[in-house]
mmCIF file of C-alpha atoms and ligand atoms in Angstrom:
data_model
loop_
_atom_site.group_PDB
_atom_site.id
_atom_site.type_symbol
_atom_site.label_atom_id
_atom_site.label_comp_id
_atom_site.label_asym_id
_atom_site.label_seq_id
_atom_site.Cartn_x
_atom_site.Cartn_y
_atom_site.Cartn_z
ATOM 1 C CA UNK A 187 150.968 -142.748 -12.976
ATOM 2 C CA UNK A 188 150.688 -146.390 -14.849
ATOM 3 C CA UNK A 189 152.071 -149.050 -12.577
ATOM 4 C CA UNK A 190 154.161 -151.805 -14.297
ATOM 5 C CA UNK A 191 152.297 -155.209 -13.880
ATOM 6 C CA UNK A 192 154.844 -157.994 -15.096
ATOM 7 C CA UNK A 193 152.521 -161.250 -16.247
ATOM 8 C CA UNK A 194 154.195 -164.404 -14.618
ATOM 9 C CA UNK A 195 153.819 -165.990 -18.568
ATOM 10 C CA UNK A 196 156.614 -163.419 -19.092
ATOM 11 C CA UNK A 197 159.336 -164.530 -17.034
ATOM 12 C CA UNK A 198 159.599 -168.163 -16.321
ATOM 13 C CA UNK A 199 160.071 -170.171 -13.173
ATOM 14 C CA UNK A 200 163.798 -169.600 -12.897
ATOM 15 C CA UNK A 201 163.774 -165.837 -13.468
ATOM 16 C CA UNK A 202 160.517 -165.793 -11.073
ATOM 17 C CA UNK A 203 162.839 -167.201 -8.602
ATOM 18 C CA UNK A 204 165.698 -165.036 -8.886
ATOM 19 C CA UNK A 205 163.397 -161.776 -9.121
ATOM 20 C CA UNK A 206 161.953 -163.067 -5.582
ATOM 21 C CA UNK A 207 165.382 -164.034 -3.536
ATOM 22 C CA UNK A 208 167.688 -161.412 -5.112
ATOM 23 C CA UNK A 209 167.631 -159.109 -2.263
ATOM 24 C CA UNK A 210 167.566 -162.172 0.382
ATOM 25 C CA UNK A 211 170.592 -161.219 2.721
ATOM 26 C CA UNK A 212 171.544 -164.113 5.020
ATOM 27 C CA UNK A 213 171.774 -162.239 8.471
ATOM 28 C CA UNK A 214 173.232 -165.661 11.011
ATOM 29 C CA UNK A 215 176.088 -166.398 10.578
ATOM 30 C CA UNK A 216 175.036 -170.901 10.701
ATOM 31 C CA UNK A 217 173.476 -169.904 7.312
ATOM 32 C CA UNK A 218 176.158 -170.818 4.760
ATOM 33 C CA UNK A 219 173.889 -171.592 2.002
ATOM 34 C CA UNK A 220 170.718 -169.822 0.423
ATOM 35 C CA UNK A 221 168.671 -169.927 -2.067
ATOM 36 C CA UNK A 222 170.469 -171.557 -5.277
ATOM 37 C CA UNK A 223 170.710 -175.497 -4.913
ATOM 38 C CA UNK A 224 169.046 -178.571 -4.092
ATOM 39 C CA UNK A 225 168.858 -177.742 -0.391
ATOM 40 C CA UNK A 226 169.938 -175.180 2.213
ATOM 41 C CA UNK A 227 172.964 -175.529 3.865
ATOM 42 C CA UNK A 228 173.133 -174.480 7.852
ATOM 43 C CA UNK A 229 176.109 -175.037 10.189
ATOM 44 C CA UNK A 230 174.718 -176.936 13.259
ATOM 45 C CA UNK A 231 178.117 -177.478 14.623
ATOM 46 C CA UNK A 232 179.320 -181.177 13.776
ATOM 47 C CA UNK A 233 177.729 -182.031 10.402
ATOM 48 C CA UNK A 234 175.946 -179.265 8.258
ATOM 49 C CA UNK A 235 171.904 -179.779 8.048
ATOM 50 C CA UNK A 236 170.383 -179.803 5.129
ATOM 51 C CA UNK A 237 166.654 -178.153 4.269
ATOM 52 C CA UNK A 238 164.501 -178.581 1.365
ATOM 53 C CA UNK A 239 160.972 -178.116 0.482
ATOM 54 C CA UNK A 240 158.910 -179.298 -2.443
ATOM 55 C CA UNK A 241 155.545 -178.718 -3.150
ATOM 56 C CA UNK A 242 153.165 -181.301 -5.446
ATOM 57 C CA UNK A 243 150.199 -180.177 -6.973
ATOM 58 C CA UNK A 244 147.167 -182.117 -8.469
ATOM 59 C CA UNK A 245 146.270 -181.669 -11.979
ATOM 60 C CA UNK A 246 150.242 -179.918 -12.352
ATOM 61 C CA UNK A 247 152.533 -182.695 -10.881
ATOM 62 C CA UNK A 248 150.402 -185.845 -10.796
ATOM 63 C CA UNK A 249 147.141 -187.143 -11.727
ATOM 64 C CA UNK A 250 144.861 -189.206 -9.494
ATOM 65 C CA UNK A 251 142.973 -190.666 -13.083
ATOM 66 C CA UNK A 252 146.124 -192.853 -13.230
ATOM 67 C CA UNK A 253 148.521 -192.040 -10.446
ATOM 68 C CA UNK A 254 147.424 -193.865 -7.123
ATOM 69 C CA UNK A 255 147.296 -192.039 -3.633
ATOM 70 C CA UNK A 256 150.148 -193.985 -2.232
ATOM 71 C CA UNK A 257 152.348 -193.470 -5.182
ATOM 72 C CA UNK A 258 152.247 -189.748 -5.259
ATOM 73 C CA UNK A 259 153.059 -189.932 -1.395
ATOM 74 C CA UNK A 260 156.060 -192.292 -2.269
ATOM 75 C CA UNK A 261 156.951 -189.693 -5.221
ATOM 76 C CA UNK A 262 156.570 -186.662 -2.941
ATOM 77 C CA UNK A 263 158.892 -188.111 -0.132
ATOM 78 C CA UNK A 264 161.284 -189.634 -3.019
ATOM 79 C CA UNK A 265 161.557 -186.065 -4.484
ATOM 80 C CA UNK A 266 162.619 -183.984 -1.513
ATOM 81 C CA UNK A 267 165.332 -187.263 -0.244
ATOM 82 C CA UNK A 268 166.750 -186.692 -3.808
ATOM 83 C CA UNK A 269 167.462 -183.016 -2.997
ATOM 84 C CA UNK A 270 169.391 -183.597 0.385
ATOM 85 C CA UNK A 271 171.292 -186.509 -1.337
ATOM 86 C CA UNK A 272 172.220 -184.070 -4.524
ATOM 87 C CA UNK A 273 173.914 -182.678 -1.571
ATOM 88 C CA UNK A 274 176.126 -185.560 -0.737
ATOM 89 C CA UNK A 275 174.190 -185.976 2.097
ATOM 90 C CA UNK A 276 171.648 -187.908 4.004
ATOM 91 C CA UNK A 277 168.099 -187.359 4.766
ATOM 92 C CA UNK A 278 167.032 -188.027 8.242
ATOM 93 C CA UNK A 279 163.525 -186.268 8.648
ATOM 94 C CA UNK A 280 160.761 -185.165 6.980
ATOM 95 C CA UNK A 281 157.220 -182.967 7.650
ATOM 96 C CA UNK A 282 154.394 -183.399 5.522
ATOM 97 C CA UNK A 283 151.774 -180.194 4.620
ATOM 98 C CA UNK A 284 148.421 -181.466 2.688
ATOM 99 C CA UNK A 285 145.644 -178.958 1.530
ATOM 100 C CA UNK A 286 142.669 -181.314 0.491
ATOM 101 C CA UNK A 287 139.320 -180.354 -0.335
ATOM 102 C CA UNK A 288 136.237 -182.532 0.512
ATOM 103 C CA UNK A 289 135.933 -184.484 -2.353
ATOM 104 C CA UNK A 290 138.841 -186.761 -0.307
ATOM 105 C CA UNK A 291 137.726 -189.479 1.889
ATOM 106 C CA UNK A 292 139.746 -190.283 5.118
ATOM 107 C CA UNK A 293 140.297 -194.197 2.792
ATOM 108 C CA UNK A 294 141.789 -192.358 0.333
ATOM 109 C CA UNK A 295 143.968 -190.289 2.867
ATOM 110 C CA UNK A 296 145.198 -193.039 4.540
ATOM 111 C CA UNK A 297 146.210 -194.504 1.092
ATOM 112 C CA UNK A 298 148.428 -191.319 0.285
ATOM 113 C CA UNK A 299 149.931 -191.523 3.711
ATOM 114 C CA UNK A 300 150.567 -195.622 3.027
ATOM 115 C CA UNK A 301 152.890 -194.452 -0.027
ATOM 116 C CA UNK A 302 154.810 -191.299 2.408
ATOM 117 C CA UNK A 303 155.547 -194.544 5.148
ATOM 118 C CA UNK A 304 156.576 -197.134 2.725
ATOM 119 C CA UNK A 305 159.241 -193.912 1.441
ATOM 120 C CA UNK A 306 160.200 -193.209 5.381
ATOM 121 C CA UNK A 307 160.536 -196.780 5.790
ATOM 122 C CA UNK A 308 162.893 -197.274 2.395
ATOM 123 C CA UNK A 309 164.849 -194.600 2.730
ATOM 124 C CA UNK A 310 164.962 -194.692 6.445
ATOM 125 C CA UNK A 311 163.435 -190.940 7.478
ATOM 126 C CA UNK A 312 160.947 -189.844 10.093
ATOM 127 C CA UNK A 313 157.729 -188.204 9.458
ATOM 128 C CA UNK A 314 158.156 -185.840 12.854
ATOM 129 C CA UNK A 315 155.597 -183.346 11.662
ATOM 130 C CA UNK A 316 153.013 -181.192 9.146
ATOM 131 C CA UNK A 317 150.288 -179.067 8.451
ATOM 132 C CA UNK A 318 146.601 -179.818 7.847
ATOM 133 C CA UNK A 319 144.506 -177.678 5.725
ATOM 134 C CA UNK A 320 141.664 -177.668 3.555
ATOM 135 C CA UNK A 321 142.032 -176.538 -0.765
ATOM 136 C CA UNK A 322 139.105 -175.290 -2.735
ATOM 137 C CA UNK A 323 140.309 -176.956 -5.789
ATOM 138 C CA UNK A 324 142.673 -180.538 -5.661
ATOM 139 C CA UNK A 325 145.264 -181.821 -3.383
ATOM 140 C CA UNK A 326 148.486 -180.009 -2.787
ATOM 141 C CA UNK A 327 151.273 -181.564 -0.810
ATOM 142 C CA UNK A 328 154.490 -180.233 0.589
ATOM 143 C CA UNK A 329 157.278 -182.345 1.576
ATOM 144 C CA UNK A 330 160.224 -180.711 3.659
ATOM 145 C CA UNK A 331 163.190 -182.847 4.388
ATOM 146 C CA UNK A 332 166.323 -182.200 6.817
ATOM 147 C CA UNK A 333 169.310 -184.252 6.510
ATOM 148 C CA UNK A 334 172.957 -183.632 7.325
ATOM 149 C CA UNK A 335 176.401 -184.284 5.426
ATOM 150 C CA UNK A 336 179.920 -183.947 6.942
ATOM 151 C CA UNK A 337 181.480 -180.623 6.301
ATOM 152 C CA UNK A 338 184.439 -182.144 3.828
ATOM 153 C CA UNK A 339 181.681 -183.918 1.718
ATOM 154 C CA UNK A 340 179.131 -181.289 0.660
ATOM 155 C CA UNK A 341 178.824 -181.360 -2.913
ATOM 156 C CA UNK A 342 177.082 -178.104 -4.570
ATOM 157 C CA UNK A 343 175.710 -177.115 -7.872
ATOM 158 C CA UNK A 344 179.110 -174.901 -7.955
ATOM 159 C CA UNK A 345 182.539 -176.360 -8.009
ATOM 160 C CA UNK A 346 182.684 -178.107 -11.635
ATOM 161 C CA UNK A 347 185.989 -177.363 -13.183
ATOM 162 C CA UNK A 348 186.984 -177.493 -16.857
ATOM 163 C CA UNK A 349 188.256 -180.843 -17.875
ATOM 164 C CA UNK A 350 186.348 -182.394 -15.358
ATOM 165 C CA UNK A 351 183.945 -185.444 -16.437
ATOM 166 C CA UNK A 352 180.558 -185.243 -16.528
ATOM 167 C CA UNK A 353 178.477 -188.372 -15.264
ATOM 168 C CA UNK A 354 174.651 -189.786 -14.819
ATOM 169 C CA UNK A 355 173.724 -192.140 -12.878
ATOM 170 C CA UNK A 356 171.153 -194.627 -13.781
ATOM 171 C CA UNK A 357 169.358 -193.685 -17.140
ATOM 172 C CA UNK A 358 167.161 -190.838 -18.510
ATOM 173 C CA UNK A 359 164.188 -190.086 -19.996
ATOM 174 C CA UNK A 360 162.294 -193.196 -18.597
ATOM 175 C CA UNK A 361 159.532 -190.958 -16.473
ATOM 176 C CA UNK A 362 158.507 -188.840 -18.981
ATOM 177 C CA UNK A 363 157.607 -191.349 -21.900
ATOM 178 C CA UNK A 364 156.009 -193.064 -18.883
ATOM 179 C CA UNK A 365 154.175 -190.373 -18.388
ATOM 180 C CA UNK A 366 153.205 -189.790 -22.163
ATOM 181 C CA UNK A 367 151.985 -193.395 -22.327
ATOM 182 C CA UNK A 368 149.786 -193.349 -19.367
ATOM 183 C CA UNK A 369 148.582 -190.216 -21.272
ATOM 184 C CA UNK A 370 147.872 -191.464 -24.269
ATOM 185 C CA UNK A 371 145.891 -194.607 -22.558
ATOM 186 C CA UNK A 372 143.870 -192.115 -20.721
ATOM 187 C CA UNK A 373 142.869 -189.947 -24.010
ATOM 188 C CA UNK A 374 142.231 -193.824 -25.169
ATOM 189 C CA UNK A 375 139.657 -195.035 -22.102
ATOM 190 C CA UNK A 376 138.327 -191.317 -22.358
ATOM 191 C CA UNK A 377 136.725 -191.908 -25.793
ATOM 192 C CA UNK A 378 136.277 -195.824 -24.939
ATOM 193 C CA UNK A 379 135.928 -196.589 -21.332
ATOM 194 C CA UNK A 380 135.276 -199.861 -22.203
ATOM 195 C CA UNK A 381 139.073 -200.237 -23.577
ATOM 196 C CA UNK A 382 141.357 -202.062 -21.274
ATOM 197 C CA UNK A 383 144.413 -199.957 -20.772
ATOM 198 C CA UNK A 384 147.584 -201.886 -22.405
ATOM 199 C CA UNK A 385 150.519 -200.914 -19.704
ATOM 200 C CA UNK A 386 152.146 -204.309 -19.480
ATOM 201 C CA UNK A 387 154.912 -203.885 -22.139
ATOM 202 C CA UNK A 388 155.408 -200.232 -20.182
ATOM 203 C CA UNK A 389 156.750 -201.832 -16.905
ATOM 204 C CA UNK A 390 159.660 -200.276 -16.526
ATOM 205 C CA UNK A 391 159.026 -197.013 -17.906
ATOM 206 C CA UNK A 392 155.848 -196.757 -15.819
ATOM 207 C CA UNK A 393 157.386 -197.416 -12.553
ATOM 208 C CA UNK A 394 159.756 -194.488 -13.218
ATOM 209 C CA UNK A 395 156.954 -192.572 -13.620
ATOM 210 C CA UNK A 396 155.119 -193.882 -10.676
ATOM 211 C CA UNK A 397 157.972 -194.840 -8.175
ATOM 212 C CA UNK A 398 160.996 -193.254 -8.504
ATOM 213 C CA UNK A 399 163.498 -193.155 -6.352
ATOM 214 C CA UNK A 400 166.578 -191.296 -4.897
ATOM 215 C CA UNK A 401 170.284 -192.482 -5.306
ATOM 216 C CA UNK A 402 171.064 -192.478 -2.220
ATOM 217 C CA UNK A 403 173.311 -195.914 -2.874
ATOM 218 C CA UNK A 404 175.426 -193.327 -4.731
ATOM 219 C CA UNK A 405 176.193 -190.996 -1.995
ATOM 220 C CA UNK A 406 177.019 -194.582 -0.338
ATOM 221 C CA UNK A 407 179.296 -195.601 -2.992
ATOM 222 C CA UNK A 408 181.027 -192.303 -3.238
ATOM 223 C CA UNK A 409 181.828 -192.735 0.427
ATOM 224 C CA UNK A 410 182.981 -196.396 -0.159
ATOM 225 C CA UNK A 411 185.206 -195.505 -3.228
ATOM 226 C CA UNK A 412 186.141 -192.350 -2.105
ATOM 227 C CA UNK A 413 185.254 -189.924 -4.639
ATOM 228 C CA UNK A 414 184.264 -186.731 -3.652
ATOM 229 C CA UNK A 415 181.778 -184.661 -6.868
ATOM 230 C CA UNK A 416 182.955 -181.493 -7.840
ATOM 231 C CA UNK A 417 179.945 -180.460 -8.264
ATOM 232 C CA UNK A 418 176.358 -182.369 -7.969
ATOM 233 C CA UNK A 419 172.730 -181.795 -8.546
ATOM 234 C CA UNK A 420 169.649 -184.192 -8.897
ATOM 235 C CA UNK A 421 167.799 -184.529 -12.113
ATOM 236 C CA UNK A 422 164.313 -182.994 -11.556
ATOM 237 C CA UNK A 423 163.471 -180.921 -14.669
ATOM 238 C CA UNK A 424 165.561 -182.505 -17.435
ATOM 239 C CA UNK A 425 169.411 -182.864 -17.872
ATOM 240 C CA UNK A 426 169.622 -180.101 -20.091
ATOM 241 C CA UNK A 427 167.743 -177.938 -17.992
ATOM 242 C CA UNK A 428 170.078 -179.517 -14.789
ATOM 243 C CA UNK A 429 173.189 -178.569 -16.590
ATOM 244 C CA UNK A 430 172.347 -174.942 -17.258
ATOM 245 C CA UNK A 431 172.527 -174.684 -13.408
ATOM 246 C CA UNK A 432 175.541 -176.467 -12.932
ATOM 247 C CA UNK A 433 176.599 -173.792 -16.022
ATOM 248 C CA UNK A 434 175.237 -170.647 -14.255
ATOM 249 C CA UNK A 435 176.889 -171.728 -10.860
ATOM 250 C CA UNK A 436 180.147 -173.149 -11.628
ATOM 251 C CA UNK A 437 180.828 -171.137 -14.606
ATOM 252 C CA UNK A 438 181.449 -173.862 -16.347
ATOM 253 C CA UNK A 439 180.110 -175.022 -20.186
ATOM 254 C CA UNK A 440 179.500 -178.477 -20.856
ATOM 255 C CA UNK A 441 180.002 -180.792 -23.832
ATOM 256 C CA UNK A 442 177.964 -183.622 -23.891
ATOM 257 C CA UNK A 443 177.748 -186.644 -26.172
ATOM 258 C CA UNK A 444 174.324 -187.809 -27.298
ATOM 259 C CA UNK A 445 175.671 -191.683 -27.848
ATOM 260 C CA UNK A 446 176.794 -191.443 -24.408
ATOM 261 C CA UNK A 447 173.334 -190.719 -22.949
ATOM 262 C CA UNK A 448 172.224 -193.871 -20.740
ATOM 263 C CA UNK A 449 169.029 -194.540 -22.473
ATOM 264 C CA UNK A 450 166.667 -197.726 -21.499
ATOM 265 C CA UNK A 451 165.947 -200.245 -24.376
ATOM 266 C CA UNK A 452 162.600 -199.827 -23.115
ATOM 267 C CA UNK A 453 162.231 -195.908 -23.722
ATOM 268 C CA UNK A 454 163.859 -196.836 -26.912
ATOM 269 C CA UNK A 455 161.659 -198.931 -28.380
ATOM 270 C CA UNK A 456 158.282 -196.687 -26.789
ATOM 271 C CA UNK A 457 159.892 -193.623 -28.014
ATOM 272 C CA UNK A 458 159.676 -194.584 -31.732
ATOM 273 C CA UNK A 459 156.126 -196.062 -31.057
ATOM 274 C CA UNK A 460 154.746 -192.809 -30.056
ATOM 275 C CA UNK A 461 157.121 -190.996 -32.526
ATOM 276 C CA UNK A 462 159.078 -189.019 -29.891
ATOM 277 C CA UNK A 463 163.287 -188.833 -30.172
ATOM 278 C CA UNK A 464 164.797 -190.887 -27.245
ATOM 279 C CA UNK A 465 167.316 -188.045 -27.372
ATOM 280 C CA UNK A 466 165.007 -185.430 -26.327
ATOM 281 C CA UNK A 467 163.172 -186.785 -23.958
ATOM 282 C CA UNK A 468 166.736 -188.074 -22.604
ATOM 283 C CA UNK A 469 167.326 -184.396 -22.438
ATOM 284 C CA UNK A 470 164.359 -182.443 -21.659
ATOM 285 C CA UNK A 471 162.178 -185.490 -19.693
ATOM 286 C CA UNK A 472 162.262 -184.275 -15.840
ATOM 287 C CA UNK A 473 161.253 -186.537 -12.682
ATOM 288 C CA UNK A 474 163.815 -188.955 -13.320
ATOM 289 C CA UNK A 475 165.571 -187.812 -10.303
ATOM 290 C CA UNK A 476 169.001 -189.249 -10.737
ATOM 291 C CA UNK A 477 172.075 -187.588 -9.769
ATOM 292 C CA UNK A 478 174.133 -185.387 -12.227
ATOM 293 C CA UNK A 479 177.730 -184.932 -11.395
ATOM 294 C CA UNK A 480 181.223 -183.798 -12.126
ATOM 295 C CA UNK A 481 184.518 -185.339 -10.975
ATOM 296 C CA UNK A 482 188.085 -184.634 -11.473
ATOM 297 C CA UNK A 483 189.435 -186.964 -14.409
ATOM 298 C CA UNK A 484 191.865 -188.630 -11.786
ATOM 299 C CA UNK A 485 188.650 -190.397 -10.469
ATOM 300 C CA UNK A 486 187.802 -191.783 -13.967
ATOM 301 C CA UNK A 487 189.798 -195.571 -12.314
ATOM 302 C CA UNK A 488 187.089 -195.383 -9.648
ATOM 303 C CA UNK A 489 184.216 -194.969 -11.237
ATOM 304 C CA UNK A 490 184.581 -196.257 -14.597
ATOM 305 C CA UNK A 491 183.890 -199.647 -14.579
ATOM 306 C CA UNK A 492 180.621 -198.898 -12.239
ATOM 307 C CA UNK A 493 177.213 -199.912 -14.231
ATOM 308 C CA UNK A 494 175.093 -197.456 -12.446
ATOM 309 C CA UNK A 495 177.462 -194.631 -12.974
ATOM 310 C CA UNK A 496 177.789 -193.032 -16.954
ATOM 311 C CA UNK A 497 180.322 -190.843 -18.431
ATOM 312 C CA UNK A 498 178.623 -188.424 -20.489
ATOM 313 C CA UNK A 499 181.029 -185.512 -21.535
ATOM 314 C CA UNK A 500 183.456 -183.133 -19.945
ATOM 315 C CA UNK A 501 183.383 -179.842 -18.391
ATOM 316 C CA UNK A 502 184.717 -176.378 -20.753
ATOM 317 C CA UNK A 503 185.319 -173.182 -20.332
ATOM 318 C CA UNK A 504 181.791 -171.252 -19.709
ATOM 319 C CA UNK A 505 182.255 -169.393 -23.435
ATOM 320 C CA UNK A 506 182.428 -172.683 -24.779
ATOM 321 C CA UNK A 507 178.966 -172.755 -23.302
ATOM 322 C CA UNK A 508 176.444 -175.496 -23.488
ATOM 323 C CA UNK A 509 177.516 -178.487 -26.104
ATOM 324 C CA UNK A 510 175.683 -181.965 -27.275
ATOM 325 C CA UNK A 511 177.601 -183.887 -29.928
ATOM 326 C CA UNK A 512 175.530 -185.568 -32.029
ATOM 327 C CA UNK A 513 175.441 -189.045 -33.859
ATOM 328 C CA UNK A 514 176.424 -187.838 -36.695
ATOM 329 C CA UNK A 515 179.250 -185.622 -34.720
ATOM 330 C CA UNK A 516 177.676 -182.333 -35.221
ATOM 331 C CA UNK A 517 178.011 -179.855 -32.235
ATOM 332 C CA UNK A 518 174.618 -178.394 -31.118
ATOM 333 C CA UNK A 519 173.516 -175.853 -28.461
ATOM 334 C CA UNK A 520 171.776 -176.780 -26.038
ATOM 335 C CA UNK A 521 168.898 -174.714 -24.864
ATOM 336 C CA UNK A 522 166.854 -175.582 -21.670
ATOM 337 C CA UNK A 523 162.800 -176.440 -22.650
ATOM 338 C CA UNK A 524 159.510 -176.078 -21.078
ATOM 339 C CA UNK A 525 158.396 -173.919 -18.541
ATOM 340 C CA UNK A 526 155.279 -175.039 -16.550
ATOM 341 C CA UNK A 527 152.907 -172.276 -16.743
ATOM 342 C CA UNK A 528 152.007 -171.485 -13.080
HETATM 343 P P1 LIG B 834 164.781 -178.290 -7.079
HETATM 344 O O1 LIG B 834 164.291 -178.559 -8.486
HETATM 345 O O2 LIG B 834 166.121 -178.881 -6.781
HETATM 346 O O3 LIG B 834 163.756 -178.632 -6.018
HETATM 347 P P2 LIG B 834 164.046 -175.569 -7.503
HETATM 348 O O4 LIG B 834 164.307 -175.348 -8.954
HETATM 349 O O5 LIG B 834 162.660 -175.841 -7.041
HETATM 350 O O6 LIG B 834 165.024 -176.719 -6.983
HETATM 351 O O7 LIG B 834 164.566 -174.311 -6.693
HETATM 352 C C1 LIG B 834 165.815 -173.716 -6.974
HETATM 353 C C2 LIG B 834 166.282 -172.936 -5.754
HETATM 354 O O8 LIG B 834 165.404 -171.840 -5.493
HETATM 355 C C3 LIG B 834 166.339 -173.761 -4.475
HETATM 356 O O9 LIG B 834 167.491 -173.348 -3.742
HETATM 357 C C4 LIG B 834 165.069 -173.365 -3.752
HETATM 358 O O10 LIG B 834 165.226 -173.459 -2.347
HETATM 359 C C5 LIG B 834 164.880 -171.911 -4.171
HETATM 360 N N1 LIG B 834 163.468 -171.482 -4.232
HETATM 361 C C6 LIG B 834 162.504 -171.970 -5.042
HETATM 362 N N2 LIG B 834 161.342 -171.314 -4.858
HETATM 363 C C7 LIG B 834 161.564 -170.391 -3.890
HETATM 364 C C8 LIG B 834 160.763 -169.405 -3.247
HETATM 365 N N3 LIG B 834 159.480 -169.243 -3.575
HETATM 366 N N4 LIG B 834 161.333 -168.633 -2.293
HETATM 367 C C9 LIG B 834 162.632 -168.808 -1.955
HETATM 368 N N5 LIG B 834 163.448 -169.702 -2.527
HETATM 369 C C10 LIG B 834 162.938 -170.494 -3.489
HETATM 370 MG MG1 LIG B 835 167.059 -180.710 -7.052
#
């Protein structure tokens, strides 16, 4: 008898995930949401709590060549606060799990935990807990963050109507052609380590890279202008890859606009020095962790004339499926990119 062995290359991260939860039945009755968004949502009686988990791993998700301890403990902190405020909500703790091997000093410990207090103290969480283990290969740390919303402001990754608007904040793309030119200066200092790495005219983009952060000001303004997001989700992986789940969950399809895309003078300008489009890495670039939403149209008043907030398209009918008008006002498909080989 020839057992069938699947090969993980095969399926991809999202399918992986689906193949592993499918038959997850939710047995209490305070778990109101699984598996399926940015975090978990459990009745605790008042509020609902939000849970999230997120797991960074060297060599995968950052570098320590270029990336500094305390930045990827900012990052890691910065990525799971971005999941409970895709939510609509706020983020009130978090526990910390490290696996380090011995090549770590307790220095360069203490930097990593520098960057996951100067995140607790921004973004005003707790660290009220972790694990401690030891890895036989790099660093791995998991972040898991619990926040709450009230019940009448959740916002999930379902809910989008058609002929609702579709809006970024913030802009896109930034993080990953940060990431490409700290790259590229590392290939450069690999063959010359004499070179001095050029990263000035790369501010912006490389602190996007390096120190992102949640919108949690939106969630704020929301409350203060009182708009309530049909549907929401943060923008890990890419917007096009973020709007095939809004698709899949709302059953929604989307038509975007490519000169609508918030894109930042400086990824611009980098993007044609490196010969990358701005569009795609506007697109497919993850870790910029801003907040993809959709509101009804009658909101348009309140959020229009907002800088950090941009109108990017409109929600369709799901067999209109997945739309970016182009420049030259030519509908293409939209397809989501890249899977990170585990
Ligand atoms: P995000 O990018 O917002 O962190 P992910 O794409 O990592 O979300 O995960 C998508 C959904 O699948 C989330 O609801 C997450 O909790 C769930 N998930 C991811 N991996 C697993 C796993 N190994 N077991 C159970 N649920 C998982
Ligand atoms: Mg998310």
């Amino acid at each position: 008898m020839s057992v069938s062995k699947t090969a993980l290359k095969d399926l991809g991260e999202f399918k992986l995930i689906d193949l592993l939860t499918q038959d997850s039945k939710l047995v209490r009755k305070s778990s109101i949401y699984g598996v399926g968004d940015d975090a978990a949502v459990i009745d605790t009686g008042a509020h609902y709590t939000l849970l999230t988990t997120d797991m960074l791993v060297e060599g995968l998700h950052f570098d320590l060549t270029y990336c500094p301890l305390k930045h990827v403990g900012y990052k890691a902190i910065v990525a799971s606060i971005a999941d409970i405020t895709a939510m609509n909500g706020v983020a009130e703790q978090i526990t910390v799990a490290i696996a380090i091997s011995s090549r770590f000093t307790l220095e360069a410990l203490q930097e990593l935990y520098h960057g996951i207090y100067t995140a607790c103290e921004r973004y005003q969480v707790d660290l009220v807990g972790g694990d401690t283990t030891s890895s036989t290969a790099g660093l791995v740390i998991s972040v898991t963050a619990v926040g709450k919303v009230s019940k009448d402001k959740l916002c999930l990754r379902k809910g989008a109507k058609p002929y609702d608007l579709v809006c970024v904040t913030g802009d896109l793309g930034a993080a990953y052609v940060g990431l490409q030119v700290l790259n590229r200066e590392k290939r450069l200092f690999e063959v010359d380590p004499n070179m001095q790495p050029k990263l000035a005219p790369y501010k912006y983009l490389i602190e996007r890279q390096l120190k992102p952060e949640a919108r949690t000001d939106i969630v704020e303004l929301f409350d203060k202008i009182g708009v309530l997001p049909t549907s929401m989700m943060d923008i890990s992986d890419g917007l096009a890859s973020e709007l095939l789940h809004l698709s899949k969950a709302s059953k929604v399809g989307f038509t975007i606009y490519e000169n609508k895309l918030p894109i930042h003078q400086q990824t611009h300008e980098t993007t044609e020095t490196l010969h990358l489009s701005s569009t795609l890495c506007a697109l497919h670039g993850g870790e910029d962790y801003e907040l993809l939403f959709t509101v009804p149209q009658a909101d348009l008043p309140k959020i229009e004339s907002n800088s950090n907030i941009h109108l990017i398209g409109y929600v369709t009918e799901l067999s209109e499926g997945l739309k970016l008008v182009t420049t030259n006002n030519e509908a293409i498909t939209i397809t989501a990119q890249g899977w990170e080989p585990l």
